[in-house]
Structures are given as structure tokens and as C-alpha cells.
mmCIF file with all atom_site columns, C-alpha atoms in Angstrom:
data_model
loop_
_atom_site.group_PDB
_atom_site.id
_atom_site.type_symbol
_atom_site.label_atom_id
_atom_site.label_alt_id
_atom_site.label_comp_id
_atom_site.label_asym_id
_atom_site.label_entity_id
_atom_site.label_seq_id
_atom_site.pdbx_PDB_ins_code
_atom_site.Cartn_x
_atom_site.Cartn_y
_atom_site.Cartn_z
_atom_site.occupancy
_atom_site.B_iso_or_equiv
_atom_site.pdbx_formal_charge
_atom_site.auth_seq_id
_atom_site.auth_comp_id
_atom_site.auth_asym_id
_atom_site.auth_atom_id
_atom_site.pdbx_PDB_model_num
ATOM 1   C CA . MET A 1 1   ? 0.000  0.000  0.000   1.00 0.00 ? 1   MET A CA 1
ATOM 2   C CA . ALA A 1 2   ? 1.234  3.474  -0.848  1.00 0.00 ? 2   ALA A CA 1
ATOM 3   C CA . THR A 1 3   ? 2.489  5.591  1.976   1.00 0.00 ? 3   THR A CA 1
ATOM 4   C CA . VAL A 1 4   ? 0.976  8.964  2.803   1.00 0.00 ? 4   VAL A CA 1
ATOM 5   C CA . ASN A 1 5   ? 4.145  10.730 1.521   1.00 0.00 ? 5   ASN A CA 1
ATOM 6   C CA . GLN A 1 6   ? 3.906  8.995  -1.865  1.00 0.00 ? 6   GLN A CA 1
ATOM 7   C CA . LEU A 1 7   ? 0.234  9.910  -2.184  1.00 0.00 ? 7   LEU A CA 1
ATOM 8   C CA . CYS A 1 8   ? 0.966  13.519 -1.268  1.00 0.00 ? 8   CYS A CA 1
ATOM 9   C CA . LEU A 1 9   ? 3.753  13.682 -3.857  1.00 0.00 ? 9   LEU A CA 1
ATOM 10  C CA . VAL A 1 10  ? 1.481  12.341 -6.598  1.00 0.00 ? 10  VAL A CA 1
ATOM 11  C CA . LEU A 1 11  ? -1.259 14.760 -5.573  1.00 0.00 ? 11  LEU A CA 1
ATOM 12  C CA . VAL A 1 12  ? 1.135  17.755 -5.625  1.00 0.00 ? 12  VAL A CA 1
ATOM 13  C CA . ILE A 1 13  ? 2.417  16.820 -9.092  1.00 0.00 ? 13  ILE A CA 1
ATOM 14  C CA . PHE A 1 14  ? -1.116 16.349 -10.401 1.00 0.00 ? 14  PHE A CA 1
ATOM 15  C CA . LEU A 1 15  ? -2.343 19.642 -8.962  1.00 0.00 ? 15  LEU A CA 1
ATOM 16  C CA . SER A 1 16  ? 0.704  21.494 -10.295 1.00 0.00 ? 16  SER A CA 1
ATOM 17  C CA . ILE A 1 17  ? 0.151  20.235 -13.809 1.00 0.00 ? 17  ILE A CA 1
ATOM 18  C CA . PHE A 1 18  ? -3.605 20.776 -13.553 1.00 0.00 ? 18  PHE A CA 1
ATOM 19  C CA . SER A 1 19  ? -3.251 24.345 -12.286 1.00 0.00 ? 19  SER A CA 1
ATOM 20  C CA . LEU A 1 20  ? -0.693 25.240 -14.971 1.00 0.00 ? 20  LEU A CA 1
ATOM 21  C CA . SER A 1 21  ? -3.125 24.186 -17.665 1.00 0.00 ? 21  SER A CA 1
ATOM 22  C CA . PHE A 1 22  ? -5.335 27.178 -16.835 1.00 0.00 ? 22  PHE A CA 1
ATOM 23  C CA . PHE A 1 23  ? -2.568 29.716 -17.511 1.00 0.00 ? 23  PHE A CA 1
ATOM 24  C CA . PRO A 1 24  ? -1.994 30.881 -21.069 1.00 0.00 ? 24  PRO A CA 1
ATOM 25  C CA . THR A 1 25  ? 1.211  29.405 -22.453 1.00 0.00 ? 25  THR A CA 1
ATOM 26  C CA . SER A 1 26  ? 2.658  32.856 -23.069 1.00 0.00 ? 26  SER A CA 1
ATOM 27  C CA . SER A 1 27  ? 2.839  33.440 -19.323 1.00 0.00 ? 27  SER A CA 1
ATOM 28  C CA . ILE A 1 28  ? 4.717  30.174 -18.795 1.00 0.00 ? 28  ILE A CA 1
ATOM 29  C CA . ILE A 1 29  ? 6.985  30.215 -21.842 1.00 0.00 ? 29  ILE A CA 1
ATOM 30  C CA . PRO A 1 30  ? 8.682  33.570 -22.272 1.00 0.00 ? 30  PRO A CA 1
ATOM 31  C CA . LYS A 1 31  ? 8.839  35.023 -25.738 1.00 0.00 ? 31  LYS A CA 1
ATOM 32  C CA . ALA A 1 32  ? 12.353 35.261 -27.102 1.00 0.00 ? 32  ALA A CA 1
ATOM 33  C CA . ASN A 1 33  ? 13.691 36.893 -30.200 1.00 0.00 ? 33  ASN A CA 1
ATOM 34  C CA . VAL A 1 34  ? 15.794 33.884 -31.127 1.00 0.00 ? 34  VAL A CA 1
ATOM 35  C CA . SER A 1 35  ? 15.555 32.286 -34.546 1.00 0.00 ? 35  SER A CA 1
ATOM 36  C CA . LEU A 1 36  ? 15.261 28.559 -34.217 1.00 0.00 ? 36  LEU A CA 1
ATOM 37  C CA . PRO A 1 37  ? 16.906 26.265 -36.730 1.00 0.00 ? 37  PRO A CA 1
ATOM 38  C CA . ILE A 1 38  ? 14.627 25.145 -39.537 1.00 0.00 ? 38  ILE A CA 1
ATOM 39  C CA . PRO A 1 39  ? 13.697 21.481 -39.108 1.00 0.00 ? 39  PRO A CA 1
ATOM 40  C CA . SER A 1 40  ? 15.660 19.378 -41.579 1.00 0.00 ? 40  SER A CA 1
ATOM 41  C CA . SER A 1 41  ? 12.469 18.107 -43.188 1.00 0.00 ? 41  SER A CA 1
ATOM 42  C CA . GLN A 1 42  ? 11.638 21.707 -44.071 1.00 0.00 ? 42  GLN A CA 1
ATOM 43  C CA . LEU A 1 43  ? 15.206 22.332 -45.293 1.00 0.00 ? 43  LEU A CA 1
ATOM 44  C CA . VAL A 1 44  ? 14.959 19.286 -47.559 1.00 0.00 ? 44  VAL A CA 1
ATOM 45  C CA . GLU A 1 45  ? 11.473 20.225 -48.742 1.00 0.00 ? 45  GLU A CA 1
ATOM 46  C CA . ASN A 1 46  ? 12.625 23.762 -49.593 1.00 0.00 ? 46  ASN A CA 1
ATOM 47  C CA . LEU A 1 47  ? 15.684 22.454 -51.425 1.00 0.00 ? 47  LEU A CA 1
ATOM 48  C CA . CYS A 1 48  ? 13.819 19.787 -53.391 1.00 0.00 ? 48  CYS A CA 1
ATOM 49  C CA . ASN A 1 49  ? 11.244 22.368 -54.500 1.00 0.00 ? 49  ASN A CA 1
ATOM 50  C CA . GLY A 1 50  ? 14.023 24.610 -55.867 1.00 0.00 ? 50  GLY A CA 1
ATOM 51  C CA . LYS A 1 51  ? 14.176 25.708 -59.497 1.00 0.00 ? 51  LYS A CA 1
ATOM 52  C CA . ALA A 1 52  ? 17.439 23.899 -60.267 1.00 0.00 ? 52  ALA A CA 1
ATOM 53  C CA . ILE A 1 53  ? 16.220 20.502 -59.056 1.00 0.00 ? 53  ILE A CA 1
ATOM 54  C CA . GLN A 1 54  ? 15.834 18.125 -62.001 1.00 0.00 ? 54  GLN A CA 1
ATOM 55  C CA . ASN A 1 55  ? 14.017 15.327 -60.160 1.00 0.00 ? 55  ASN A CA 1
ATOM 56  C CA . ARG A 1 56  ? 12.122 16.227 -56.997 1.00 0.00 ? 56  ARG A CA 1
ATOM 57  C CA . ARG A 1 57  ? 11.313 12.630 -56.063 1.00 0.00 ? 57  ARG A CA 1
ATOM 58  C CA . PHE A 1 58  ? 14.963 11.601 -56.371 1.00 0.00 ? 58  PHE A CA 1
ATOM 59  C CA . CYS A 1 59  ? 15.960 14.608 -54.257 1.00 0.00 ? 59  CYS A CA 1
ATOM 60  C CA . LEU A 1 60  ? 13.513 13.736 -51.478 1.00 0.00 ? 60  LEU A CA 1
ATOM 61  C CA . LYS A 1 61  ? 14.534 10.080 -51.485 1.00 0.00 ? 61  LYS A CA 1
ATOM 62  C CA . ALA A 1 62  ? 18.281 10.786 -51.594 1.00 0.00 ? 62  ALA A CA 1
ATOM 63  C CA . LEU A 1 63  ? 17.925 13.209 -48.687 1.00 0.00 ? 63  LEU A CA 1
ATOM 64  C CA . SER A 1 64  ? 15.931 10.894 -46.435 1.00 0.00 ? 64  SER A CA 1
ATOM 65  C CA . THR A 1 65  ? 18.989 9.404  -44.716 1.00 0.00 ? 65  THR A CA 1
ATOM 66  C CA . PRO A 1 66  ? 19.425 9.611  -40.926 1.00 0.00 ? 66  PRO A CA 1
ATOM 67  C CA . GLU A 1 67  ? 22.474 11.860 -41.418 1.00 0.00 ? 67  GLU A CA 1
ATOM 68  C CA . VAL A 1 68  ? 20.461 14.368 -43.429 1.00 0.00 ? 68  VAL A CA 1
ATOM 69  C CA . ILE A 1 69  ? 17.594 14.295 -40.951 1.00 0.00 ? 69  ILE A CA 1
ATOM 70  C CA . THR A 1 70  ? 19.978 15.610 -38.270 1.00 0.00 ? 70  THR A CA 1
ATOM 71  C CA . ALA A 1 71  ? 21.159 18.536 -40.440 1.00 0.00 ? 71  ALA A CA 1
ATOM 72  C CA . MET A 1 72  ? 20.531 21.745 -38.520 1.00 0.00 ? 72  MET A CA 1
ATOM 73  C CA . ASP A 1 73  ? 21.085 24.326 -41.239 1.00 0.00 ? 73  ASP A CA 1
ATOM 74  C CA . THR A 1 74  ? 21.680 24.898 -44.935 1.00 0.00 ? 74  THR A CA 1
ATOM 75  C CA . THR A 1 75  ? 25.460 24.584 -44.604 1.00 0.00 ? 75  THR A CA 1
ATOM 76  C CA . GLN A 1 76  ? 25.247 21.164 -42.936 1.00 0.00 ? 76  GLN A CA 1
ATOM 77  C CA . LEU A 1 77  ? 22.736 20.027 -45.547 1.00 0.00 ? 77  LEU A CA 1
ATOM 78  C CA . GLY A 1 78  ? 25.053 21.291 -48.294 1.00 0.00 ? 78  GLY A CA 1
ATOM 79  C CA . THR A 1 79  ? 27.999 19.381 -46.841 1.00 0.00 ? 79  THR A CA 1
ATOM 80  C CA . LEU A 1 80  ? 25.936 16.184 -46.771 1.00 0.00 ? 80  LEU A CA 1
ATOM 81  C CA . ILE A 1 81  ? 24.772 16.693 -50.362 1.00 0.00 ? 81  ILE A CA 1
ATOM 82  C CA . MET A 1 82  ? 28.401 17.084 -51.467 1.00 0.00 ? 82  MET A CA 1
ATOM 83  C CA . LYS A 1 83  ? 29.314 13.861 -49.644 1.00 0.00 ? 83  LYS A CA 1
ATOM 84  C CA . LEU A 1 84  ? 26.421 12.041 -51.323 1.00 0.00 ? 84  LEU A CA 1
ATOM 85  C CA . GLY A 1 85  ? 27.421 13.442 -54.722 1.00 0.00 ? 85  GLY A CA 1
ATOM 86  C CA . ALA A 1 86  ? 31.044 12.359 -54.224 1.00 0.00 ? 86  ALA A CA 1
ATOM 87  C CA . ALA A 1 87  ? 29.943 8.879  -53.085 1.00 0.00 ? 87  ALA A CA 1
ATOM 88  C CA . ASN A 1 88  ? 27.713 8.527  -56.147 1.00 0.00 ? 88  ASN A CA 1
ATOM 89  C CA . ALA A 1 89  ? 30.541 9.687  -58.408 1.00 0.00 ? 89  ALA A CA 1
ATOM 90  C CA . LYS A 1 90  ? 32.916 7.138  -56.836 1.00 0.00 ? 90  LYS A CA 1
ATOM 91  C CA . ALA A 1 91  ? 30.381 4.325  -57.299 1.00 0.00 ? 91  ALA A CA 1
ATOM 92  C CA . THR A 1 92  ? 29.797 5.265  -60.929 1.00 0.00 ? 92  THR A CA 1
ATOM 93  C CA . LEU A 1 93  ? 33.535 5.622  -61.535 1.00 0.00 ? 93  LEU A CA 1
ATOM 94  C CA . SER A 1 94  ? 34.043 2.064  -60.306 1.00 0.00 ? 94  SER A CA 1
ATOM 95  C CA . VAL A 1 95  ? 31.464 0.874  -62.889 1.00 0.00 ? 95  VAL A CA 1
ATOM 96  C CA . TYR A 1 96  ? 33.365 2.746  -65.623 1.00 0.00 ? 96  TYR A CA 1
ATOM 97  C CA . ASN A 1 97  ? 36.632 1.193  -64.444 1.00 0.00 ? 97  ASN A CA 1
ATOM 98  C CA . GLU A 1 98  ? 35.013 -2.246 -64.542 1.00 0.00 ? 98  GLU A CA 1
ATOM 99  C CA . ILE A 1 99  ? 33.601 -1.775 -68.061 1.00 0.00 ? 99  ILE A CA 1
ATOM 100 C CA . ILE A 1 100 ? 36.794 -0.320 -69.528 1.00 0.00 ? 100 ILE A CA 1
ATOM 101 C CA . LYS A 1 101 ? 38.582 -3.611 -68.748 1.00 0.00 ? 101 LYS A CA 1
ATOM 102 C CA . LYS A 1 102 ? 36.326 -5.431 -71.205 1.00 0.00 ? 102 LYS A CA 1
ATOM 103 C CA . PRO A 1 103 ? 37.408 -5.571 -74.842 1.00 0.00 ? 103 PRO A CA 1
ATOM 104 C CA . GLY A 1 104 ? 35.970 -2.871 -77.071 1.00 0.00 ? 104 GLY A CA 1
ATOM 105 C CA . SER A 1 105 ? 36.676 -0.582 -79.989 1.00 0.00 ? 105 SER A CA 1
ATOM 106 C CA . PRO A 1 106 ? 39.261 2.205  -79.739 1.00 0.00 ? 106 PRO A CA 1
ATOM 107 C CA . GLN A 1 107 ? 36.402 4.728  -80.023 1.00 0.00 ? 107 GLN A CA 1
ATOM 108 C CA . ALA A 1 108 ? 34.566 3.112  -77.082 1.00 0.00 ? 108 ALA A CA 1
ATOM 109 C CA . LEU A 1 109 ? 37.798 3.100  -75.097 1.00 0.00 ? 109 LEU A CA 1
ATOM 110 C CA . LYS A 1 110 ? 38.244 6.808  -75.810 1.00 0.00 ? 110 LYS A CA 1
ATOM 111 C CA . ALA A 1 111 ? 34.657 7.573  -74.713 1.00 0.00 ? 111 ALA A CA 1
ATOM 112 C CA . LEU A 1 112 ? 35.041 5.530  -71.529 1.00 0.00 ? 112 LEU A CA 1
ATOM 113 C CA . ASN A 1 113 ? 38.309 7.297  -70.709 1.00 0.00 ? 113 ASN A CA 1
ATOM 114 C CA . CYS A 1 114 ? 36.571 10.648 -71.230 1.00 0.00 ? 114 CYS A CA 1
ATOM 115 C CA . CYS A 1 115 ? 33.924 9.573  -68.717 1.00 0.00 ? 115 CYS A CA 1
ATOM 116 C CA . ILE A 1 116 ? 36.502 8.294  -66.243 1.00 0.00 ? 116 ILE A CA 1
ATOM 117 C CA . GLU A 1 117 ? 38.188 11.701 -66.317 1.00 0.00 ? 117 GLU A CA 1
ATOM 118 C CA . ALA A 1 118 ? 34.798 13.427 -65.902 1.00 0.00 ? 118 ALA A CA 1
ATOM 119 C CA . TYR A 1 119 ? 34.027 11.338 -62.824 1.00 0.00 ? 119 TYR A CA 1
ATOM 120 C CA . LYS A 1 120 ? 37.453 11.920 -61.304 1.00 0.00 ? 120 LYS A CA 1
ATOM 121 C CA . TYR A 1 121 ? 36.809 15.624 -61.795 1.00 0.00 ? 121 TYR A CA 1
ATOM 122 C CA . ALA A 1 122 ? 33.324 15.298 -60.240 1.00 0.00 ? 122 ALA A CA 1
ATOM 123 C CA . ILE A 1 123 ? 34.722 13.568 -57.143 1.00 0.00 ? 123 ILE A CA 1
ATOM 124 C CA . LEU A 1 124 ? 37.372 16.254 -56.655 1.00 0.00 ? 124 LEU A CA 1
ATOM 125 C CA . SER A 1 125 ? 34.850 19.029 -57.234 1.00 0.00 ? 125 SER A CA 1
ATOM 126 C CA . PHE A 1 126 ? 32.263 17.667 -54.795 1.00 0.00 ? 126 PHE A CA 1
ATOM 127 C CA . GLU A 1 127 ? 34.968 17.230 -52.154 1.00 0.00 ? 127 GLU A CA 1
ATOM 128 C CA . MET A 1 128 ? 36.344 20.724 -52.789 1.00 0.00 ? 128 MET A CA 1
ATOM 129 C CA . VAL A 1 129 ? 32.902 22.332 -52.668 1.00 0.00 ? 129 VAL A CA 1
ATOM 130 C CA . SER A 1 130 ? 32.332 20.919 -49.166 1.00 0.00 ? 130 SER A CA 1
ATOM 131 C CA . SER A 1 131 ? 35.186 23.064 -47.868 1.00 0.00 ? 131 SER A CA 1
ATOM 132 C CA . GLU A 1 132 ? 34.033 26.164 -49.785 1.00 0.00 ? 132 GLU A CA 1
ATOM 133 C CA . LEU A 1 133 ? 30.432 26.208 -48.574 1.00 0.00 ? 133 LEU A CA 1
ATOM 134 C CA . VAL A 1 134 ? 31.014 28.497 -45.593 1.00 0.00 ? 134 VAL A CA 1
ATOM 135 C CA . GLU A 1 135 ? 33.836 30.709 -46.807 1.00 0.00 ? 135 GLU A CA 1
ATOM 136 C CA . ASP A 1 136 ? 32.867 31.252 -50.428 1.00 0.00 ? 136 ASP A CA 1
ATOM 137 C CA . PRO A 1 137 ? 29.410 30.029 -51.516 1.00 0.00 ? 137 PRO A CA 1
ATOM 138 C CA . GLN A 1 138 ? 29.784 31.807 -54.866 1.00 0.00 ? 138 GLN A CA 1
ATOM 139 C CA . THR A 1 139 ? 32.875 29.777 -55.781 1.00 0.00 ? 139 THR A CA 1
ATOM 140 C CA . ALA A 1 140 ? 31.200 26.632 -54.437 1.00 0.00 ? 140 ALA A CA 1
ATOM 141 C CA . ASN A 1 141 ? 28.231 27.347 -56.699 1.00 0.00 ? 141 ASN A CA 1
ATOM 142 C CA . TYR A 1 142 ? 30.477 27.670 -59.737 1.00 0.00 ? 142 TYR A CA 1
ATOM 143 C CA . ASP A 1 143 ? 32.533 24.590 -58.848 1.00 0.00 ? 143 ASP A CA 1
ATOM 144 C CA . VAL A 1 144 ? 29.475 22.379 -58.558 1.00 0.00 ? 144 VAL A CA 1
ATOM 145 C CA . ALA A 1 145 ? 27.867 23.849 -61.687 1.00 0.00 ? 145 ALA A CA 1
ATOM 146 C CA . VAL A 1 146 ? 30.819 22.960 -63.930 1.00 0.00 ? 146 VAL A CA 1
ATOM 147 C CA . ILE A 1 147 ? 30.445 19.261 -63.112 1.00 0.00 ? 147 ILE A CA 1
ATOM 148 C CA . GLY A 1 148 ? 27.267 19.131 -65.206 1.00 0.00 ? 148 GLY A CA 1
ATOM 149 C CA . PRO A 1 149 ? 28.868 19.902 -68.589 1.00 0.00 ? 149 PRO A CA 1
ATOM 150 C CA . GLU A 1 150 ? 31.572 17.296 -67.893 1.00 0.00 ? 150 GLU A CA 1
ATOM 151 C CA . ILE A 1 151 ? 28.923 14.616 -67.370 1.00 0.00 ? 151 ILE A CA 1
ATOM 152 C CA . THR A 1 152 ? 26.952 15.811 -70.406 1.00 0.00 ? 152 THR A CA 1
ATOM 153 C CA . ASN A 1 153 ? 30.112 15.558 -72.527 1.00 0.00 ? 153 ASN A CA 1
ATOM 154 C CA . CYS A 1 154 ? 30.673 12.041 -71.183 1.00 0.00 ? 154 CYS A CA 1
ATOM 155 C CA . GLU A 1 155 ? 27.131 11.067 -72.203 1.00 0.00 ? 155 GLU A CA 1
ATOM 156 C CA . LYS A 1 156 ? 27.579 12.494 -75.696 1.00 0.00 ? 156 LYS A CA 1
ATOM 157 C CA . GLU A 1 157 ? 30.807 10.531 -76.145 1.00 0.00 ? 157 GLU A CA 1
ATOM 158 C CA . LEU A 1 158 ? 29.059 7.303  -75.099 1.00 0.00 ? 158 LEU A CA 1
ATOM 159 C CA . ILE A 1 159 ? 26.112 7.937  -77.421 1.00 0.00 ? 159 ILE A CA 1
ATOM 160 C CA . ASN A 1 160 ? 28.360 8.849  -80.384 1.00 0.00 ? 160 ASN A CA 1
ATOM 161 C CA . VAL A 1 161 ? 30.205 5.512  -80.206 1.00 0.00 ? 161 VAL A CA 1
ATOM 162 C CA . LYS A 1 162 ? 27.044 3.594  -79.293 1.00 0.00 ? 162 LYS A CA 1
ATOM 163 C CA . VAL A 1 163 ? 28.275 2.252  -75.952 1.00 0.00 ? 163 VAL A CA 1
ATOM 164 C CA . GLU A 1 164 ? 25.316 0.383  -74.529 1.00 0.00 ? 164 GLU A CA 1
ATOM 165 C CA . ALA A 1 165 ? 25.615 0.162  -70.774 1.00 0.00 ? 165 ALA A CA 1
ATOM 166 C CA . PRO A 1 166 ? 22.420 0.906  -68.831 1.00 0.00 ? 166 PRO A CA 1
ATOM 167 C CA . ARG A 1 167 ? 24.351 1.123  -65.546 1.00 0.00 ? 167 ARG A CA 1
ATOM 168 C CA . LEU A 1 168 ? 26.423 3.955  -66.968 1.00 0.00 ? 168 LEU A CA 1
ATOM 169 C CA . LEU A 1 169 ? 23.362 5.823  -68.183 1.00 0.00 ? 169 LEU A CA 1
ATOM 170 C CA . VAL A 1 170 ? 21.732 5.505  -64.753 1.00 0.00 ? 170 VAL A CA 1
ATOM 171 C CA . GLY A 1 171 ? 24.953 6.662  -63.068 1.00 0.00 ? 171 GLY A CA 1
ATOM 172 C CA . ASN A 1 172 ? 25.135 9.673  -65.382 1.00 0.00 ? 172 ASN A CA 1
ATOM 173 C CA . ARG A 1 173 ? 21.487 10.549 -64.725 1.00 0.00 ? 173 ARG A CA 1
ATOM 174 C CA . PHE A 1 174 ? 21.947 10.299 -60.951 1.00 0.00 ? 174 PHE A CA 1
ATOM 175 C CA . MET A 1 175 ? 25.085 12.426 -61.190 1.00 0.00 ? 175 MET A CA 1
ATOM 176 C CA . LYS A 1 176 ? 23.097 15.136 -62.964 1.00 0.00 ? 176 LYS A CA 1
ATOM 177 C CA . TYR A 1 177 ? 20.527 14.988 -60.150 1.00 0.00 ? 177 TYR A CA 1
ATOM 178 C CA . TYR A 1 178 ? 23.259 15.403 -57.527 1.00 0.00 ? 178 TYR A CA 1
ATOM 179 C CA . VAL A 1 179 ? 24.744 18.289 -59.490 1.00 0.00 ? 179 VAL A CA 1
ATOM 180 C CA . SER A 1 180 ? 21.329 19.986 -59.575 1.00 0.00 ? 180 SER A CA 1
ATOM 181 C CA . MET A 1 181 ? 20.959 19.453 -55.806 1.00 0.00 ? 181 MET A CA 1
ATOM 182 C CA . GLY A 1 182 ? 24.457 20.820 -55.250 1.00 0.00 ? 182 GLY A CA 1
ATOM 183 C CA . TYR A 1 183 ? 23.743 23.812 -57.443 1.00 0.00 ? 183 TYR A CA 1
ATOM 184 C CA . GLU A 1 184 ? 20.484 24.535 -55.633 1.00 0.00 ? 184 GLU A CA 1
ATOM 185 C CA . ILE A 1 185 ? 22.024 24.323 -52.151 1.00 0.00 ? 185 ILE A CA 1
ATOM 186 C CA . THR A 1 186 ? 25.014 26.493 -53.104 1.00 0.00 ? 186 THR A CA 1
ATOM 187 C CA . SER A 1 187 ? 22.655 29.035 -54.693 1.00 0.00 ? 187 SER A CA 1
ATOM 188 C CA . THR A 1 188 ? 20.679 29.101 -51.451 1.00 0.00 ? 188 THR A CA 1
ATOM 189 C CA . LEU A 1 189 ? 23.851 29.581 -49.419 1.00 0.00 ? 189 LEU A CA 1
ATOM 190 C CA . GLU A 1 190 ? 24.958 32.328 -51.776 1.00 0.00 ? 190 GLU A CA 1
ATOM 191 C CA . LEU A 1 191 ? 21.691 34.174 -51.121 1.00 0.00 ? 191 LEU A CA 1
ATOM 192 C CA . GLU A 1 192 ? 21.946 33.620 -47.364 1.00 0.00 ? 192 GLU A CA 1
ATOM 193 C CA . ASN A 1 193 ? 25.590 34.773 -47.220 1.00 0.00 ? 193 ASN A CA 1
ATOM 194 C CA . PRO A 1 194 ? 26.247 37.211 -50.064 1.00 0.00 ? 194 PRO A CA 1
ATOM 195 C CA . ASN A 1 195 ? 29.927 37.942 -50.718 1.00 0.00 ? 195 ASN A CA 1
ATOM 196 C CA . GLU A 1 196 ? 31.323 41.421 -50.650 1.00 0.00 ? 196 GLU A CA 1
ATOM 197 C CA . TYR A 1 197 ? 33.638 40.689 -53.588 1.00 0.00 ? 197 TYR A CA 1
#
């Protein structure tokens, strides 16, 4: 059986909570002029609705990882997007390296080498952009934007020599999506932190 002290404690807690419910919340919670971080779901939603985004559904799915969910601001989200872009570029590069080992025409070999160089460039660019996000969003924006033409050139080379490799086409498409996400986030950062250059 409960002791009198335990019953009193429960009664005091209940009455405290009950009595507080009659006060307006503004008298309990002081108003502060502090901007709270935007929830990551809203950050992702805003990004994936951006003008530069080529595939909204891909964007939302790619940014549904636990790491992204913990992003507190645009800069953290940008850093994670660059990591995802670099990881995708590395995965696609490994497919190119696997395919280039198979016998093929000199023209196909040339096209594959062009793509390998484009993906090496993409990896370096995504990694470099991560470090530029805070200090120079304008340069970061440019550096991520120039990945796109490299991948487009790679695609044209593959099409011209009729290389049929669906995995490469998917990798190229995903890379373009990551570039568009990178461009959108760096554009957002550029607007949030305009340079005085």
C-alpha cells in the first residue's frame, strides 16, 4: 500500500500540472527573439522544390537518410549533399573502371576514358565544394555547376560511339541529379551569405 508521503507527492504533481493548464502558455513560456533552426524536413522540402532541381522525387529520397535528418542548417545540408554526390561519383567511376577492362573498340575506349576523367573531376569538385560552402558560396556554386557539362560531354561521347551500358546511363542521370541538388544548395547559401567581392 502506498504511503501517505507517496500519495501527497502524486497529488502535488497532479495539482501542479492541472493548475498550470489554466494559464496561457505565453505566461509560462517567455517570448524570445531567437531564430530557431529550420527542421531538416523543411530544409529538404525547400531544397527539393528549388528551381534547379531536375528530379524532386529523387531529391527527397536521396535526402531521407538519418544523417540528413539531423542537419541543422543549410550549410550542414550542403555538406551532406556534397558527400552524397562524391559517393555517387565514386560508385559510378568504379562501374566505368570495370567496363573499360572489357574488350571494345578504340572509339569506345576513348569515350570511356573521357567519362573516367569526368568522374574523377566530379569527385574532386564535390569534395572541394564541401570546404568552400562556408567561406565562399559563390565559388562553391560555380565549382558544382561545372560538373554538369563534364557529365553531359561524357554522355555524348558514349552515345556517339554507341556504348550500350544501362548502368552507366543511370549513373550519369543520378550524377546530374546530384549536381542539380548541389547547385540549388550552393545558390541558397549564396543568397543567405552574399559575398562582398
